[in-house]
XYZ file of C-alpha atoms in Angstrom:
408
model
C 38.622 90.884 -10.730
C 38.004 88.532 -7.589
C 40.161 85.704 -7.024
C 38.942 82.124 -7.848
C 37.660 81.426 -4.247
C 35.248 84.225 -4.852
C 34.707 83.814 -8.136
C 31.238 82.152 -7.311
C 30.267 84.780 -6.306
C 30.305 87.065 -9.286
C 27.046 87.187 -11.444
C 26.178 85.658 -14.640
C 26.116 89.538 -16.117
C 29.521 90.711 -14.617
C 31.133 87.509 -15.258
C 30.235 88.213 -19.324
C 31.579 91.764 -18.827
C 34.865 90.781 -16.846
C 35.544 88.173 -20.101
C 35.017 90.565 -22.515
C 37.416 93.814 -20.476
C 39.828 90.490 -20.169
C 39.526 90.188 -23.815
C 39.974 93.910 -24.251
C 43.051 93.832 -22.730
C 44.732 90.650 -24.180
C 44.110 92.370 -27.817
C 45.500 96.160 -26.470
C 48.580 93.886 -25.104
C 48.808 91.756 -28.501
C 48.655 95.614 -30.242
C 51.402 96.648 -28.107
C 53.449 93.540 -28.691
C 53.601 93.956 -32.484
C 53.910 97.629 -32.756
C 57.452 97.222 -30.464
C 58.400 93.858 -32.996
C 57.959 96.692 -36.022
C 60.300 99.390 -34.318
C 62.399 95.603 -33.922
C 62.561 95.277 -37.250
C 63.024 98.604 -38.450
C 65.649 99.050 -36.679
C 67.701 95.931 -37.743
C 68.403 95.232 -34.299
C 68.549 91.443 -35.251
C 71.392 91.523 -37.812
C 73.000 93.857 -35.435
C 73.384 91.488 -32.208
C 74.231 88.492 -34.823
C 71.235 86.725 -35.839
C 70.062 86.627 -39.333
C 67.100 88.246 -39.728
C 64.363 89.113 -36.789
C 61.953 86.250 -36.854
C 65.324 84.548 -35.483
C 65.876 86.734 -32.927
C 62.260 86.138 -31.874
C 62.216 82.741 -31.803
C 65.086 82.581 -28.931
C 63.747 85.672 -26.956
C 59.869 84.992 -27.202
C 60.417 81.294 -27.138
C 57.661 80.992 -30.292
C 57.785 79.255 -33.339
C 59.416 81.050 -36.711
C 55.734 80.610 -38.519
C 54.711 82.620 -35.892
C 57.099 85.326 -35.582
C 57.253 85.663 -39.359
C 53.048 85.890 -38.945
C 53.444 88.878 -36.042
C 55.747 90.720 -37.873
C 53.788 90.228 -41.449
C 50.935 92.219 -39.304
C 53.723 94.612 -37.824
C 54.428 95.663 -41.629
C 51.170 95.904 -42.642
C 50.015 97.989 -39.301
C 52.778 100.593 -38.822
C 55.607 102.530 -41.262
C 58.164 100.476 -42.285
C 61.873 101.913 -43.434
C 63.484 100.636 -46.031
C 67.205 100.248 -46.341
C 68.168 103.334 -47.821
C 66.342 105.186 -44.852
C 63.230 105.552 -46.304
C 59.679 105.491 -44.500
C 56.547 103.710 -46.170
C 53.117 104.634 -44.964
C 51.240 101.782 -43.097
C 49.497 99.582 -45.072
C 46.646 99.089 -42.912
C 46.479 102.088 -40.471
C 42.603 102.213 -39.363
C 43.380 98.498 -38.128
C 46.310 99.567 -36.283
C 44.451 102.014 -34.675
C 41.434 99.385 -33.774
C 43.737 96.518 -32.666
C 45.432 99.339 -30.511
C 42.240 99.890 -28.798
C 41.261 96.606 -28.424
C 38.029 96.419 -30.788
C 39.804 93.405 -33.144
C 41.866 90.666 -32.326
C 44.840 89.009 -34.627
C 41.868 86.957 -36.709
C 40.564 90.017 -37.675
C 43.447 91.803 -38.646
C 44.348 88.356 -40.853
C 41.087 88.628 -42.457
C 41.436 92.524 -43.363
C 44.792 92.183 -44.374
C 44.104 89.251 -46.695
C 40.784 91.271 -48.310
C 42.582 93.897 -49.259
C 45.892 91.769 -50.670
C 42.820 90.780 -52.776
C 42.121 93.906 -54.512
C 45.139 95.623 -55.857
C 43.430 97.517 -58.149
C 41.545 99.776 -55.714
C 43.020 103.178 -55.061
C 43.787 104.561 -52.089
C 40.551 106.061 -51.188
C 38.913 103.066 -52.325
C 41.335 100.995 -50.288
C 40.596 102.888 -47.062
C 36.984 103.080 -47.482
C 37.315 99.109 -47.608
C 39.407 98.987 -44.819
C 36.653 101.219 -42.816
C 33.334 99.033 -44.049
C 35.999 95.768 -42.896
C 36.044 97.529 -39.376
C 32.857 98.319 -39.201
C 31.528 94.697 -39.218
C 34.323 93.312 -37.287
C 33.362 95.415 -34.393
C 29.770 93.152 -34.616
C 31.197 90.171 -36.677
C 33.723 87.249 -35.606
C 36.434 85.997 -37.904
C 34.714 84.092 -39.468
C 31.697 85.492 -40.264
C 33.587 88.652 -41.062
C 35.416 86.352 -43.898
C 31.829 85.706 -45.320
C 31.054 89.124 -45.553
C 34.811 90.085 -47.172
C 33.096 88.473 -50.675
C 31.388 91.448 -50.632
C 33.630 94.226 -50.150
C 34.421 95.105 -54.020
C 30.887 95.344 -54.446
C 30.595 98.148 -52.373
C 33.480 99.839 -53.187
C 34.051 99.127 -56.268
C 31.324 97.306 -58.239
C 32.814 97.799 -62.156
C 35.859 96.011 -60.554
C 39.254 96.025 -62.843
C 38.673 96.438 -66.226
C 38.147 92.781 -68.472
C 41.075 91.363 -70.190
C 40.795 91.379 -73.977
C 40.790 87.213 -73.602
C 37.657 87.289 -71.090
C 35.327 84.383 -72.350
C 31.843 85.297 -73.247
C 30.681 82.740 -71.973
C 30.644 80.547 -68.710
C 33.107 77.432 -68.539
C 31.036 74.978 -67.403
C 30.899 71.528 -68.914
C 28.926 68.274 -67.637
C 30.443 64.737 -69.255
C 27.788 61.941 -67.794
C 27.546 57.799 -68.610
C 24.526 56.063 -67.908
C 25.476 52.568 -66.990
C 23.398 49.437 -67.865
C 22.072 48.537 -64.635
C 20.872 52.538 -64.586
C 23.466 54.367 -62.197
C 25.254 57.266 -63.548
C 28.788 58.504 -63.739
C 29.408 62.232 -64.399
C 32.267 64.774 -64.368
C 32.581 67.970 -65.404
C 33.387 71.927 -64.607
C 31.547 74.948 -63.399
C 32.318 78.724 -63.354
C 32.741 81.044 -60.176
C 29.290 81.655 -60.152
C 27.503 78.366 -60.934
C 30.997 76.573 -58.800
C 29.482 78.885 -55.520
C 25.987 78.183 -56.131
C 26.601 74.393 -56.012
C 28.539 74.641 -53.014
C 25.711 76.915 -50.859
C 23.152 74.276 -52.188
C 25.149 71.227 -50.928
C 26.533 72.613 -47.860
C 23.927 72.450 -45.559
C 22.858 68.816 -46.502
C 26.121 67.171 -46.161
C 26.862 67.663 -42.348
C 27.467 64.282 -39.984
C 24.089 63.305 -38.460
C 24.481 65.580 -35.071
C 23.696 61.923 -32.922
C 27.340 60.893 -33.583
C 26.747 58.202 -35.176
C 27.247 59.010 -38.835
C 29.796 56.253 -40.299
C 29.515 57.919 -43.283
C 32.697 59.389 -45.627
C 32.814 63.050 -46.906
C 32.079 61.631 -50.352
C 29.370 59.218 -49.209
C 27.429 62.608 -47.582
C 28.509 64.728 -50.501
C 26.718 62.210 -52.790
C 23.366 62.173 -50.044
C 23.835 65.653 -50.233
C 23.708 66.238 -54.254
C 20.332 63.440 -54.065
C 18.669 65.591 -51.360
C 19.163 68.757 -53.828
C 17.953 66.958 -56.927
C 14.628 66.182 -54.749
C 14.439 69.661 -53.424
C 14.498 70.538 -57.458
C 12.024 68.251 -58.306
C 9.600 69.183 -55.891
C 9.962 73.023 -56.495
C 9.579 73.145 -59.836
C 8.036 76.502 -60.444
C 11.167 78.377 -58.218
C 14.429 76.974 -57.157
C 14.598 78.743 -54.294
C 11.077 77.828 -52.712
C 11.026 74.769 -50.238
C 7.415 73.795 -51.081
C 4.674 73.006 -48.745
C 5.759 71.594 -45.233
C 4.242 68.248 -43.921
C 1.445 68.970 -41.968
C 2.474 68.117 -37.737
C -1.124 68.369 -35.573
C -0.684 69.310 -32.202
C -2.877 68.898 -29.396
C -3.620 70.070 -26.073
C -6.457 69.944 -23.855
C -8.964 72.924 -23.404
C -8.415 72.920 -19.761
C -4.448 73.235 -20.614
C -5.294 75.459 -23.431
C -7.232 77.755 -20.741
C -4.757 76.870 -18.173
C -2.159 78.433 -21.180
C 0.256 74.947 -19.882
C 4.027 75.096 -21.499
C 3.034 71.909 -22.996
C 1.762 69.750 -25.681
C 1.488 66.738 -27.470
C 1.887 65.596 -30.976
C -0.178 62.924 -32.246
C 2.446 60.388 -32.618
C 2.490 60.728 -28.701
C 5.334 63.076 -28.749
C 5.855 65.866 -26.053
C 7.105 68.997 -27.084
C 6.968 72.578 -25.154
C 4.433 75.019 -26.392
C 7.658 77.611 -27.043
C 8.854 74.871 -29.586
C 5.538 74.470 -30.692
C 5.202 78.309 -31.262
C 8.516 78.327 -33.226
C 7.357 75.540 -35.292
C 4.294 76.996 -36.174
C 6.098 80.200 -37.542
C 6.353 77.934 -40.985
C 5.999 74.291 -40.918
C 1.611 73.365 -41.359
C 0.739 72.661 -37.873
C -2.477 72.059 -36.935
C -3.808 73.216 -33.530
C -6.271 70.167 -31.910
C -8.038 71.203 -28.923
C -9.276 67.755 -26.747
C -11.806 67.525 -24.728
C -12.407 65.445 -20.834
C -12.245 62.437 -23.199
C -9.575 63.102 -25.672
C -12.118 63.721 -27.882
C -11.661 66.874 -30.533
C -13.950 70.064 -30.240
C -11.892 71.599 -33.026
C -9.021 71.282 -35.083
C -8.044 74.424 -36.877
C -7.043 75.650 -40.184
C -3.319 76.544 -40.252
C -4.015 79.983 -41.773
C -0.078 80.921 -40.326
C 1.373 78.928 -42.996
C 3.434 80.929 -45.620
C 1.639 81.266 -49.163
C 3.639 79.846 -52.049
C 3.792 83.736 -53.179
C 4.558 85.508 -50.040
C 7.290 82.620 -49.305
C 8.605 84.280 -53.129
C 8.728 87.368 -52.134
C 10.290 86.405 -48.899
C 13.192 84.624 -50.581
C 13.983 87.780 -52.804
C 13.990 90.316 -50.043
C 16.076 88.091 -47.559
C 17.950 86.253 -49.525
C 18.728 83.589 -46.877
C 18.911 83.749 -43.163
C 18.236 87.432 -41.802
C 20.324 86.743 -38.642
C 22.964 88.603 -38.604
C 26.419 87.113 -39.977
C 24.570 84.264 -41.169
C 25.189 82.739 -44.251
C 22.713 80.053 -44.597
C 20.793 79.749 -47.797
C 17.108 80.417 -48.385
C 15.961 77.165 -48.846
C 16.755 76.014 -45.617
C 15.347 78.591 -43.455
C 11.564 78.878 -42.641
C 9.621 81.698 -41.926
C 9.555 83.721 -38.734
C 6.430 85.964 -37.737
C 7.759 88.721 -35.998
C 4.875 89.401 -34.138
C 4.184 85.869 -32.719
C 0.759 84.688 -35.361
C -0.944 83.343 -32.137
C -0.522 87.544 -30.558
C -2.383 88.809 -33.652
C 0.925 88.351 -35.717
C -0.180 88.694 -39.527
C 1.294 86.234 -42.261
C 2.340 89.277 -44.432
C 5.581 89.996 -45.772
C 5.931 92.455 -43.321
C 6.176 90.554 -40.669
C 8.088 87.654 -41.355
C 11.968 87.498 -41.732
C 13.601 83.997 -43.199
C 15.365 82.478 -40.295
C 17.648 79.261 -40.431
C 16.670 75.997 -38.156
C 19.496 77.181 -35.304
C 18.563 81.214 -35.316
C 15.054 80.291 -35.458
C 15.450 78.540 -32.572
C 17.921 80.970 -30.644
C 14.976 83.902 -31.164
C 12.180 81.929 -29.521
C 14.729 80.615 -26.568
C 17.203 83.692 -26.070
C 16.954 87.636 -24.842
C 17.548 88.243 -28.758
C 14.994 90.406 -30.105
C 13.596 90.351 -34.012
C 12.049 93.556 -34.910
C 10.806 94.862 -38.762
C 12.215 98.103 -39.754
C 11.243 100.048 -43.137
C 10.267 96.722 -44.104
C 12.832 94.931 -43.126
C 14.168 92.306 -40.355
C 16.755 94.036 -37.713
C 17.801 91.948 -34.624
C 18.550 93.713 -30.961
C 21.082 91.562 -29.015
C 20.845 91.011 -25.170
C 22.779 93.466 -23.326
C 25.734 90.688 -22.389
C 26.726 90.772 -26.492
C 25.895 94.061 -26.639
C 25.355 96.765 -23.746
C 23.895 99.081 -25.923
C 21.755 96.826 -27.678
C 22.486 98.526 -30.785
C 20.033 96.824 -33.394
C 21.718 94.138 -36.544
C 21.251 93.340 -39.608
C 22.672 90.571 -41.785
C 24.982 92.291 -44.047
C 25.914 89.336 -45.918
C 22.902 88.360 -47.800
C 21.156 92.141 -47.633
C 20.931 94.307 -50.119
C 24.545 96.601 -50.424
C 24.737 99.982 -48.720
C 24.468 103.082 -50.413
């Protein structure tokens, strides 16, 4: 790698790769690191030179914290054997992760989010547990920690969908309970319980309402946007009454643009409130909101203004919801009735509005597919996303595994 006085020089393309080989390294290190603090351990060396245990012994010669060492060697155990005091040596927990981390294809977030996925499902058996462990590695090498945790939800699905048997005092039905006092001046107090199911559904519903305004200047509390949150659902209810999960019509934006620009194909045009926007944005607003093309003539005068025949249907936006389930991106976790719809095949490039050829895409992917080298494409009916060859060289295509339906 060049020093920093040539660094300048280096392009865009090699500087992503360089990161990433420096990032390879750092986790091969890190790999190395813990696999010498488990021989550490093994060993006893700690108790032997006069500490007390090894996360002790770490803490002076590593110069880190004891949450820390006790963290690295909690991996360590996990990773590689482990002997026991009477001599005896226990089969890694987690070997398929050692043997990743060792090769620098996860860092020490994934390994946390593996290890704690499986401490979740002590009922599997050991084939089951290793299959897990394999379907965990498999979207780590595409996933971050993060988005990996998302997926984790899913991982007893696939390997083992009956899950542990009931226990004999299962309820038969839900837990959920709703206690609610109108007041006299006509605000409402309420409190109450939900299950797992309906507890998650709440949450996915709320979430993506009860952000700060991204200007900054949001003075609101967490339960002052919770509460603007659990309004803005109620409305979304009440105007979708025949399907929860369908937004409803959009409001109708007309856009206009000269026919001289419009022959001139300009990156440009203009609202009619006066507002400038790019035709790219324009493009990726048309995929599902109603906007209305208004061609202008010499004297702002309209020669046409079309139908917006792009828009969605009610039923095809149904059908859309049920096979995508929320965004298609992959790793994203963002419900259904926040995306919009995406034409694959641009509408204004002879793009049909058919359900095979649009893919549900949240506000920020939407926007990262019509300004990025990502690539949407529809396989066997369904959306698949190629990334640009700095995330991936091989441009392998993705698919979002968290919302999809499971693998066979």
């Amino acid at each position: 790698m060049s020093n920093a006085a040539t660094m300048w020089q280096i392009s865009d393309a090699d500087l992503i790769d360089a990161a990433t080989a420096a990032e390879t390294r750092l986790r091969q290190a890190y790999a190395e690191s813990v696999h010498l603090l488990s021989e550490l351990d093994n060993r006893g060396v700690a108790t032997k030179i006069g500490y007390s245990n090894t996360p002790a012994l770490l803490m002076h010669t590593l110069r880190i914290s004891r949450t820390d060492a006790r963290h690295r060697l909690a991996q360590a155990n996990d990773l590689h054997p482990t002997t026991t005091p009477t001599g005896s040596v226990i089969d890694p927990v987690l070997p398929q992760t050692g043997a990743a981390l060792a090769r620098g294809e996860v860092g020490s977030e994934h390994v946390d989010v593996i290890r704690k996925t499986l401490a979740d499902l002590p009922h599997l058996d050991a084939e089951q547990r290793a299959t897990a462990e394999q379907v965990m590695l498999d979207r780590a090498a595409e996933d971050d920690p993060k988005a990996l945790t998302r997926f984790a939800t899913r991982v007893r699905d696939i390997v083992d969908p009956d899950g542990p048997p009931p226990t004999d005092d299962e309820p038969q039905r839900p837990a959920r309970t709703l206690r609610r006092h109108l007041r006299r001046d006509g605000t409402l107090e309420f409190t109450g319980h939900l299950d797992l199911e309906a507890a998650q559904l709440f949450e996915n519903l709320l979430k993506p309402f009860e952000k700060p305004h991204p200007e900054g200047n949001d003075t609101r509390g967490y339960a002052e946007r919770a509460g603007d949150a659990f309004a803005d659902v109620l409305k979304m209810a009440a105007h979708s009454p025949d399907l929860p999960t369908h937004n409803g019509l959009r409001t109708e934006v007309a856009v206009t643009i000269t026919y001289k620009e419009l022959q001139d194909a300009l990156d440009n045009a203009v609202l009619t409130d006066n507002t400038s926007l790019t035709a790219r944005d324009a493009r990726r607003l048309a995929c599902d909101a109603r906007i209305i093309p208004a061609v202008l003539g010499t004297h702002s005068q309209p020669l046409d203004v079309a139908v917006p025949a792009y828009t969605t249907p009610a039923h095809i936006r149904r059908a859309l919801v049920l096979r995508d389930r929320g965004c298609a991106f992959p790793a994203c976790d963002r419900p259904a009735n926040v995306c919009d719809s995406h034409h694959v095949l641009e509408w204004r490039k002879g793009g049909p509005t058919k359900l095979q050829n649009l893919a549900l895409l949240c506000t920020h992917h939407h926007r990262l597919i019509h300004h990025s080298d990502w690539q949407a494409e529809m396989v066997n009916g369904r959306p698949q996303f190629i990334p640009p060859p700095y995330v991936d060289p091989s441009r392998t295509p993705r698919r979002n595994h968290i919302h999809g339906p499971l693998p066979s």
